[in-house]
Tab-separated table of C-alpha atoms in Angstrom:
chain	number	residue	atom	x	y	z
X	131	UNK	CA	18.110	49.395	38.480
X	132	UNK	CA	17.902	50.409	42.082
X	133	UNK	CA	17.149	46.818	43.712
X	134	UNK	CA	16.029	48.534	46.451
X	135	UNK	CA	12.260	45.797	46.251
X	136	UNK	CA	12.457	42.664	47.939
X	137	UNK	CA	9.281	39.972	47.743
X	138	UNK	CA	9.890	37.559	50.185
X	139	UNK	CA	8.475	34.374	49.727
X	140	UNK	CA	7.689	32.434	53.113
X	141	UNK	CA	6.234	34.193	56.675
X	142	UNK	CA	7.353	31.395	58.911
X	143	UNK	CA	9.878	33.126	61.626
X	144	UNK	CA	12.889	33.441	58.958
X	145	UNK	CA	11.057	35.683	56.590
X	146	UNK	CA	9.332	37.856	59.040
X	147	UNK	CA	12.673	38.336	60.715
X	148	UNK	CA	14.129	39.286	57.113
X	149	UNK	CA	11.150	41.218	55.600
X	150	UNK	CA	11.421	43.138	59.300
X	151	UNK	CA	14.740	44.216	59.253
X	152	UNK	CA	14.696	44.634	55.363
X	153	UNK	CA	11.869	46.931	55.435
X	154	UNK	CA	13.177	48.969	59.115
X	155	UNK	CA	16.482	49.121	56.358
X	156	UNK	CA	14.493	51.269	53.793
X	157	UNK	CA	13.830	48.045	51.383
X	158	UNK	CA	10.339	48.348	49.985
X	159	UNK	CA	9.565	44.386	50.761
X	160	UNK	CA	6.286	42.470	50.404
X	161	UNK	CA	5.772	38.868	51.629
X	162	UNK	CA	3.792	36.420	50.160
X	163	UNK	CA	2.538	33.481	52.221
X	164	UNK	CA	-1.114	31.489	51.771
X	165	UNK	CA	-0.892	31.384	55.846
X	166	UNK	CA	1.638	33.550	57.738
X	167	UNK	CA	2.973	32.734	60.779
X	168	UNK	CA	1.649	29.153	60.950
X	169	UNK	CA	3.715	26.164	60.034
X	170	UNK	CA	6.660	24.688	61.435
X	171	UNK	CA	7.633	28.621	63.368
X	172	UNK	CA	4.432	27.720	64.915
X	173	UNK	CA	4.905	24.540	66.387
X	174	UNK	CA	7.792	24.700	67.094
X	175	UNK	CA	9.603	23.734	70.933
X	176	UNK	CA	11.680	27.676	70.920
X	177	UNK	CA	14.689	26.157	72.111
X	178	UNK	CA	17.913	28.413	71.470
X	179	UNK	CA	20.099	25.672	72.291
X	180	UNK	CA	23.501	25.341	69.869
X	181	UNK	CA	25.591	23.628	73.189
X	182	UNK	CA	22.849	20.767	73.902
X	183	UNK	CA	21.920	19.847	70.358
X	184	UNK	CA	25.906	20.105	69.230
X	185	UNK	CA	27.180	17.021	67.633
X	186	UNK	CA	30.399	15.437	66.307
X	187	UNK	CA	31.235	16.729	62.784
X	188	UNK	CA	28.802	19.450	62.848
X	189	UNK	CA	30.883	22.016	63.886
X	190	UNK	CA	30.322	24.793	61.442
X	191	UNK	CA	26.385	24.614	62.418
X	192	UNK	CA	27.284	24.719	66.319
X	193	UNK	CA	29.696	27.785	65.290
X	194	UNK	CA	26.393	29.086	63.606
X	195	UNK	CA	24.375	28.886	66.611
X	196	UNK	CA	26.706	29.863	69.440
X	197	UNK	CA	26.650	33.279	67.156
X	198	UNK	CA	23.487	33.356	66.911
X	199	UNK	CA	22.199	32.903	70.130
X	200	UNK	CA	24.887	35.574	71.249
X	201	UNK	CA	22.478	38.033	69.309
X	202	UNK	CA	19.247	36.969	70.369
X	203	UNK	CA	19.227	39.217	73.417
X	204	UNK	CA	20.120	42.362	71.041
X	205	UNK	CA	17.553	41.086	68.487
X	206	UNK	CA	14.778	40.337	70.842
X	207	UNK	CA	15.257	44.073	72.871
X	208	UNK	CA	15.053	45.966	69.024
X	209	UNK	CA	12.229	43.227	68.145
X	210	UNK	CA	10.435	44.076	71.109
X	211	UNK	CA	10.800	48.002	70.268
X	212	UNK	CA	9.955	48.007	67.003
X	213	UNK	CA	6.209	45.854	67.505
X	214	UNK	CA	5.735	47.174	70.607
X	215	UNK	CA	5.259	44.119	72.152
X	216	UNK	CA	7.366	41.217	74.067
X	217	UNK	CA	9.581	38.983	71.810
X	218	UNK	CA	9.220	36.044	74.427
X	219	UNK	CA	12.613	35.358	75.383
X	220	UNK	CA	13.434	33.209	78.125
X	221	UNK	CA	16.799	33.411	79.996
X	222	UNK	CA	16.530	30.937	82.574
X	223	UNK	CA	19.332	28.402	80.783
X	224	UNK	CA	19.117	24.821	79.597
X	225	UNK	CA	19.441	21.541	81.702
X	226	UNK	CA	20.311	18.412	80.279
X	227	UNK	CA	19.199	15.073	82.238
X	228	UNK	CA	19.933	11.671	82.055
X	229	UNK	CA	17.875	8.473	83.473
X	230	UNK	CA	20.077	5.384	82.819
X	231	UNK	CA	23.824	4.664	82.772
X	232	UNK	CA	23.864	4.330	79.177
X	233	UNK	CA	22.051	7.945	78.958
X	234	UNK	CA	24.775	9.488	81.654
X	235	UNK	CA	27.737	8.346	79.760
X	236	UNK	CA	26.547	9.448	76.371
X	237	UNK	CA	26.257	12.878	78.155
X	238	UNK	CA	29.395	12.219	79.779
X	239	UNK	CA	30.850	12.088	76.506
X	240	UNK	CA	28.930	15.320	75.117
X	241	UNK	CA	30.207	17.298	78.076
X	242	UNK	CA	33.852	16.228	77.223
X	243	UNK	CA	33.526	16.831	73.592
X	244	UNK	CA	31.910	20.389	74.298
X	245	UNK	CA	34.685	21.169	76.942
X	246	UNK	CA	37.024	20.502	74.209
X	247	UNK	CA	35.427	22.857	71.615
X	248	UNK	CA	35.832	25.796	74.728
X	249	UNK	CA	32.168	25.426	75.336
X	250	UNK	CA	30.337	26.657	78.929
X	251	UNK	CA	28.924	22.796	80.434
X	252	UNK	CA	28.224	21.232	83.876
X	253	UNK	CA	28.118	17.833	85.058
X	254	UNK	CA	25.421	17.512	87.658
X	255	UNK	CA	24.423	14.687	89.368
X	256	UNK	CA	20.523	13.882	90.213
X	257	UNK	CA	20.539	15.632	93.724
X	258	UNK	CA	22.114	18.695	92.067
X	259	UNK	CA	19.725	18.794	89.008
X	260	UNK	CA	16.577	18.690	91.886
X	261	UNK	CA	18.055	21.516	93.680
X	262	UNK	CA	18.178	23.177	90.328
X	263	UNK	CA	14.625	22.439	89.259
X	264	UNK	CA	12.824	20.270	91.740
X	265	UNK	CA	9.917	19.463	89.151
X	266	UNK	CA	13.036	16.563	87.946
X	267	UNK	CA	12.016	13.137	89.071
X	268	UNK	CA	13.851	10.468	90.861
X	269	UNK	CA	14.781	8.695	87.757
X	270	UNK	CA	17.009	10.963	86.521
X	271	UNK	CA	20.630	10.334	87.775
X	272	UNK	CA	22.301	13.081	86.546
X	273	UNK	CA	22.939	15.411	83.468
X	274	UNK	CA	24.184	18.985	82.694
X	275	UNK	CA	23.636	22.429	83.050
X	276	UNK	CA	24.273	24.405	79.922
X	277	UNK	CA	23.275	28.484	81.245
X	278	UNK	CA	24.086	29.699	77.797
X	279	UNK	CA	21.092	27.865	75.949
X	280	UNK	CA	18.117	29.810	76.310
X	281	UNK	CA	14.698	29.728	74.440
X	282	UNK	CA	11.620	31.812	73.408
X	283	UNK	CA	8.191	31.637	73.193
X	284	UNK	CA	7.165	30.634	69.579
X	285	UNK	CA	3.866	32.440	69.296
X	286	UNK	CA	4.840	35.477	71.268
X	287	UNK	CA	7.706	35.575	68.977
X	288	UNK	CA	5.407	35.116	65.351
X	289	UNK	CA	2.820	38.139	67.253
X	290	UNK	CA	5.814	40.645	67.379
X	291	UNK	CA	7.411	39.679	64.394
X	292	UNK	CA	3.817	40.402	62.463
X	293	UNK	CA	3.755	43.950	64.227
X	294	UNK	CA	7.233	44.848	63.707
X	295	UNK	CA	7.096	43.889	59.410
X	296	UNK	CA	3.717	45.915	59.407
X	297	UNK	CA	5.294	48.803	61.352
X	298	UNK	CA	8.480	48.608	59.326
X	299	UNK	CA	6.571	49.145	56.194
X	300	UNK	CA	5.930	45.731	54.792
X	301	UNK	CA	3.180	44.661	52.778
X	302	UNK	CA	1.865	40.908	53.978
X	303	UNK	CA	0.539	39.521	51.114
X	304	UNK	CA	-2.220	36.041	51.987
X	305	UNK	CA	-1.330	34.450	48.538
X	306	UNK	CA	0.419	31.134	47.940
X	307	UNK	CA	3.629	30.966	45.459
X	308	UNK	CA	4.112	28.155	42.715
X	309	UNK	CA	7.690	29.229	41.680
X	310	UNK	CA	10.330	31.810	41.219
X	311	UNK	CA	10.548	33.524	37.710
X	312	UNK	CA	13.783	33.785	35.273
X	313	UNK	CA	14.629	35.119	31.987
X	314	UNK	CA	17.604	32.541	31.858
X	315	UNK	CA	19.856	34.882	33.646
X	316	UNK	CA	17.909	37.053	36.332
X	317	UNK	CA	14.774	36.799	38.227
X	318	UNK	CA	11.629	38.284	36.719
X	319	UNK	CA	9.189	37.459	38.778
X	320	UNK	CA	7.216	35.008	40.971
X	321	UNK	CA	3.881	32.972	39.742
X	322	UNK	CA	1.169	32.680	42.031
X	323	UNK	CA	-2.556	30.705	42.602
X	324	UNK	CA	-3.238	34.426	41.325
X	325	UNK	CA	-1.480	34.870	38.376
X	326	UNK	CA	2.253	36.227	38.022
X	327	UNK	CA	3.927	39.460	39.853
X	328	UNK	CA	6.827	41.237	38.798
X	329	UNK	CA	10.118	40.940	41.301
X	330	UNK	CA	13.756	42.220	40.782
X	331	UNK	CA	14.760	40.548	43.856
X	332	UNK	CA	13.086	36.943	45.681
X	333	UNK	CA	13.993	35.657	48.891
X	334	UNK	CA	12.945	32.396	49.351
X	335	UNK	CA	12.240	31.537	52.587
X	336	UNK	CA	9.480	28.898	52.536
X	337	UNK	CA	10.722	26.132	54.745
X	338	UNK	CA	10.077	22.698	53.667
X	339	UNK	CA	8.186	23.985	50.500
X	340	UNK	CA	11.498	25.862	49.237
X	341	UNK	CA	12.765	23.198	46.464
X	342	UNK	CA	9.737	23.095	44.278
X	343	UNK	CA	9.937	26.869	43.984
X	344	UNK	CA	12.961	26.783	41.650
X	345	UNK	CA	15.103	24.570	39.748
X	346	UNK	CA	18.518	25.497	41.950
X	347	UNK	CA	16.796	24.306	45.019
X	348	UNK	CA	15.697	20.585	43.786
X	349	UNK	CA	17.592	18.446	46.149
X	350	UNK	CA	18.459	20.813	48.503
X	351	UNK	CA	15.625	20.823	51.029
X	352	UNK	CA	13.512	18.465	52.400
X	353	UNK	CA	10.365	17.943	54.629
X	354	UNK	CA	11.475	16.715	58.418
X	355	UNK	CA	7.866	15.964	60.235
X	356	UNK	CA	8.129	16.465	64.292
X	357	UNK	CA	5.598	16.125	66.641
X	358	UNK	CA	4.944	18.421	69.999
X	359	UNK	CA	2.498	18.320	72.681
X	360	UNK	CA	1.585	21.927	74.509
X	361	UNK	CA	0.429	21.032	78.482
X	362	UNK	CA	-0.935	23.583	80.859
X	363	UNK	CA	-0.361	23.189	84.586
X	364	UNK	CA	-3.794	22.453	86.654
X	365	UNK	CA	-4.538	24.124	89.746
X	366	UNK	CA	-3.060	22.053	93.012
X	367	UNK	CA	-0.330	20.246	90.100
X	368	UNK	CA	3.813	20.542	90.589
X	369	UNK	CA	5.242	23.440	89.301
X	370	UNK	CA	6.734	23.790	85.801
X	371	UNK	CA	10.229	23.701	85.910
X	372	UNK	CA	11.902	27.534	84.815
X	373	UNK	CA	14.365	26.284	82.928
X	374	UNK	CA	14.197	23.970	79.609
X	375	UNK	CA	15.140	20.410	80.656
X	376	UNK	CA	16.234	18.106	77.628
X	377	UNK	CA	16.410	14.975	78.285
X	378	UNK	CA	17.736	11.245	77.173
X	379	UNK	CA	15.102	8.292	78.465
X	380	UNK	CA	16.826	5.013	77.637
X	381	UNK	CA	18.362	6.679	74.749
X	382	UNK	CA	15.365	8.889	73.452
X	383	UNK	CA	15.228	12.572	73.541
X	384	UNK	CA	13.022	14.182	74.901
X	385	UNK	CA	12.653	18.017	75.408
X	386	UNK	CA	10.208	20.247	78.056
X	387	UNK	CA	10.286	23.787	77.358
X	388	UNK	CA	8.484	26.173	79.860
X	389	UNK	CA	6.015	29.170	79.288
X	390	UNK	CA	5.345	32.416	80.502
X	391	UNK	CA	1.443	31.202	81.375
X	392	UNK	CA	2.730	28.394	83.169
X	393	UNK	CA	2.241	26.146	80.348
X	394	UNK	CA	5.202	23.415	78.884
X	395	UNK	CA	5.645	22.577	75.136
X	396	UNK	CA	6.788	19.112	74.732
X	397	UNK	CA	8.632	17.331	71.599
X	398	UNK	CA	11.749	16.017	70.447
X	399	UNK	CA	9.853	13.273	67.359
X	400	UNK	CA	11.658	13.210	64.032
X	401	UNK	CA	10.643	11.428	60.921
X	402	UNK	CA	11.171	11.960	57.164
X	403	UNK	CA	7.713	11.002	55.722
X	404	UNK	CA	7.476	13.518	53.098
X	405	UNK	CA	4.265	16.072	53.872
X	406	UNK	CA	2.642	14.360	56.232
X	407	UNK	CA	1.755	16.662	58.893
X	408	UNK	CA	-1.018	14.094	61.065
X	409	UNK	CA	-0.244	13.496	64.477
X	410	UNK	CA	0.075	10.033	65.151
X	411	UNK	CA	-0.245	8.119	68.795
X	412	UNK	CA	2.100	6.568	68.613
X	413	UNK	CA	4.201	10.139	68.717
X	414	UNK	CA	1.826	11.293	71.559
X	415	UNK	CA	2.144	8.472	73.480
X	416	UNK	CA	6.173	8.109	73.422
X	417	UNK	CA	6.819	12.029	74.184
X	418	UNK	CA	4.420	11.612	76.993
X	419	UNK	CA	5.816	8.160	78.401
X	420	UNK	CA	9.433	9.967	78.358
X	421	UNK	CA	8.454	13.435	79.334
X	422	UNK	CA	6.514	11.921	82.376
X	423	UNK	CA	9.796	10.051	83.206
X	424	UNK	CA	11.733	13.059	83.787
X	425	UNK	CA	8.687	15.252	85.109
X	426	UNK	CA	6.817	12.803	86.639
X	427	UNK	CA	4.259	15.872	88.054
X	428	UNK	CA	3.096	16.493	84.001
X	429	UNK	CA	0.565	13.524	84.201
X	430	UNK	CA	-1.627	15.870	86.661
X	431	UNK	CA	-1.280	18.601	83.574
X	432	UNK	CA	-3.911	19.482	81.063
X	433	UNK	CA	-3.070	18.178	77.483
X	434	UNK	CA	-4.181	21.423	75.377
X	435	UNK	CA	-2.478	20.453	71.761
X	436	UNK	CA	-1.041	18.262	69.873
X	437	UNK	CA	0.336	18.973	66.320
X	438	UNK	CA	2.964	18.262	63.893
X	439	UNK	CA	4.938	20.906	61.973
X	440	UNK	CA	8.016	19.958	58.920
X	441	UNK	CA	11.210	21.085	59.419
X	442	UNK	CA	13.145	22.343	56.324
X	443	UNK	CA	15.812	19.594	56.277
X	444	UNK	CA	19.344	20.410	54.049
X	445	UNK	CA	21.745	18.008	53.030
X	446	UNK	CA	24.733	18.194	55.753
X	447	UNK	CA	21.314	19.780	58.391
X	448	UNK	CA	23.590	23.336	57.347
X	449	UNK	CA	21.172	26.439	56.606
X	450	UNK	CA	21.271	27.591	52.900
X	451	UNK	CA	21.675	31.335	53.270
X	452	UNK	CA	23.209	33.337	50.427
X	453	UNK	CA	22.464	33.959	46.719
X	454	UNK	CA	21.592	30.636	44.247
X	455	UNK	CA	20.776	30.328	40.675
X	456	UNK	CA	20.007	33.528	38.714
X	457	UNK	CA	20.980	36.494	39.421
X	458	UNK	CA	17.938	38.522	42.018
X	459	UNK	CA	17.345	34.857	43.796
X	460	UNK	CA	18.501	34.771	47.462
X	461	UNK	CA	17.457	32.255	49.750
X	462	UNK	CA	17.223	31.417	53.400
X	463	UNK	CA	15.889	27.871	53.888
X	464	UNK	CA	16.953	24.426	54.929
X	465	UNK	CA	17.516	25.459	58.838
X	466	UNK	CA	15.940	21.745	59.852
X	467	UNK	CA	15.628	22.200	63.943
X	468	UNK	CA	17.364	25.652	64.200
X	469	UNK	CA	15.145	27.949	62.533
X	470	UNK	CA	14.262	30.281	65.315
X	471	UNK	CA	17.689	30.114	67.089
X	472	UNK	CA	19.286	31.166	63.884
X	473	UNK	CA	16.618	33.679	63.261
X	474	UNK	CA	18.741	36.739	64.269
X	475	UNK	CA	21.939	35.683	62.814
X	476	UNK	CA	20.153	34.871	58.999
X	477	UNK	CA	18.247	38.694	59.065
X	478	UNK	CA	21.936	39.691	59.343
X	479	UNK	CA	22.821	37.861	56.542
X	480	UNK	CA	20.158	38.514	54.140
X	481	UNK	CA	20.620	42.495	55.306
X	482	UNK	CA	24.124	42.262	54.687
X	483	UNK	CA	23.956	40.510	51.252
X	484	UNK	CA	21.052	42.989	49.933
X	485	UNK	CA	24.052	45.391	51.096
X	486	UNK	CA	26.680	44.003	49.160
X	487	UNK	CA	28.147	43.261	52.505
X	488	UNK	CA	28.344	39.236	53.166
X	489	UNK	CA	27.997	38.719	56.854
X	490	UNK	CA	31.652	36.307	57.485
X	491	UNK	CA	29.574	34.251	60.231
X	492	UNK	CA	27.296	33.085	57.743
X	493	UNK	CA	30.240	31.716	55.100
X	494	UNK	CA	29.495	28.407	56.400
X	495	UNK	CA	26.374	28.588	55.304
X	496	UNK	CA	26.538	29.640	51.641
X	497	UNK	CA	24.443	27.296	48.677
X	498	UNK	CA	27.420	27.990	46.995
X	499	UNK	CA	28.984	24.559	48.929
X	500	UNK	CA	26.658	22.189	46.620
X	501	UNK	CA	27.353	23.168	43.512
X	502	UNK	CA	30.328	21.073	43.178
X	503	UNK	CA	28.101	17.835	44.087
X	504	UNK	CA	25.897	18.653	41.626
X	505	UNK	CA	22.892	19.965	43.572
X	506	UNK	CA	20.263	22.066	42.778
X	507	UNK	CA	20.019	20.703	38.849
């Protein structure tokens, strides 16, 4: 057996960026998804931003993204090549801002703890941060400028990774999977609304929808509902800013991250209430009280859309990338918030384990890790 098919199951941004660069590799791949390129890929902020979401303890997912984002230039220039068509990546850099003394020193304290780790921060104060993007209000007292966090258009991304998989070869299947087949020791197959298709090799990649698809996965992934809000500047309003400004209001975060048409996607809600995907107001009217705080020139803005997409949450917020269960299952779920900045860095992966050739930045990030607890059972 050759093992040269792959059916990847999922066509959010991390299985069009596998089934891509599976298929440009000579795989014969088909994807299977009831709705590509919708979901939580499509509502989501874009932010490539490892340094400003980095936290205490998770250092093996910052170590993740740093990589990652170190590729996204490469992976957006062949991305862009291969659909013939932009990728959507921004450049401009990341600030971080701060309203209230509480908010400054728990930056204060992110700054020093990324300094520490060798990581590329600067403390600003508010003056500095207005010369930097004037569209900053008055409240804001100071913050950081992180150069090395980027971001990407969402959409523009999903359009190119659609032509790039159809160019490559792939066959995009509209159908929606119930669960991954086994004989008890290898994969068979995969059962669909339509009946049941043959596969040698599955690569699950269906987000928040990944542990009902097989036994190994139960308990490994879970749905992580966030809220954004997409604004459009009016005619005679103040200027985007050109950079993504994140932002802590009285303790909340808050993140604003610019367009190519002018336009600014706003988020930053979290809540684990299973597979709801309703916007509420009270969402709306928090990331707009914040946002409005930081930008105070977004209130003359157009509100276009609000929606709600659900994150693929894993136990220790770690990707699961690597092979689980029987033999012919791979998966590449669980990415919570970093599923587009880790985009590059998990076709990599996949590639190099349908190679035989494990990719050593992704070791952190192998399902292997939860067998021990008893995971997945």
């Amino acid at each position: 057996m050759t093992l040269s098919r792959l059916t990847v199951v999922g066509a959010g941004v991390i299985g069009l960026s596998c089934a891509w660069r599976a298929a440009d590799a000579g795989y014969d791949v088909t994807v299977l998804d009831p709705a590509p390129a919708s979901g939580a890929s499509r509502v989501a902020g874009g932010m490539l931003a490892p340094v400003t979401e980095a936290w205490p303890g998770e250092e093996g997912l910052l170590g993740l993204g740093v990589e990652s984002v170190r590729r996204w230039p490469g992976f957006a220039e062949r991305l862009a090549s291969a659909a013939g068509r932009p990728a959507g990546l921004r450049t401009e850099g990341t600030v971080v801002a701060a309203t209230g003394t509480g908010d400054r020193a728990e930056l204060d304290a992110l700054a020093g703890y990324l300094a520490g780790l060798g990581r590329e921060v600067e403390r600003l104060g508010g003056r500095e941060l207005r010369r930097l993007e004037p569209a900053i209000g008055p409240e804001v007292r100071g913050g950081l400028s992180v150069p090395g966090d980027l971001a990407v258009d969402n959409r523009v991304l999903l359009d190119a990774l659609r032509a790039a998989v159809e160019r490559a070869g792939a066959v995009v299947r509209h159908v929606e999977v119930r669960e991954v087949l086994d004989d008890g020791e290898r994969v068979t197959g995969v059962r669909t609304v339509d009946g049941d298709l043959p596969a040698e090799r599955v690569l699950v990649c269906a987000g928040a929808h990944s542990a009902a698809l097989h036994p190994a996965l139960r308990g490994l992934v879970r749905p992580v509902k966030g809220e954004i809000l997409r604004l459009a500047a009016r005619a005679g309003a103040f200027p985007p800013p050109s950079r993504t400004v994140r932002a802590l209001v009285d303790g909340r975060p808050v993140y604003a991250v610019p367009r190519d048409d002018g336009g600014l996607v706003i988020g930053a809600t979290q809540a684990e209430t299973g597979f709801d995907t309703e916007v509420t107001v009270g969402g709306v009217r928090d990331l707009l009280r914040d946002a409005e705080r930081v930008l105070p020139g977004i209130a003359e803005y157009a509100l276009v859309e609000a929606a709600a997409g659900l994150r693929p949450g894993s136990p220790d917020n770690v990707p699961l990338l690597g092979a689980l269960g029987p033999a012919g299952l791979l998966v590449a779920t669980g990415h919570h918030r970093n599923g587009i900045l880790l985009a590059p860095l998990t076709a990599d992966a996949v590639l190099g384990l349908l190679r035989g050739e494990p990719d050593p930045a992704a070791a952190v990030a192998d399902p292997a890790r939860f067998a021990a607890a008893g995971h997945g059972r």
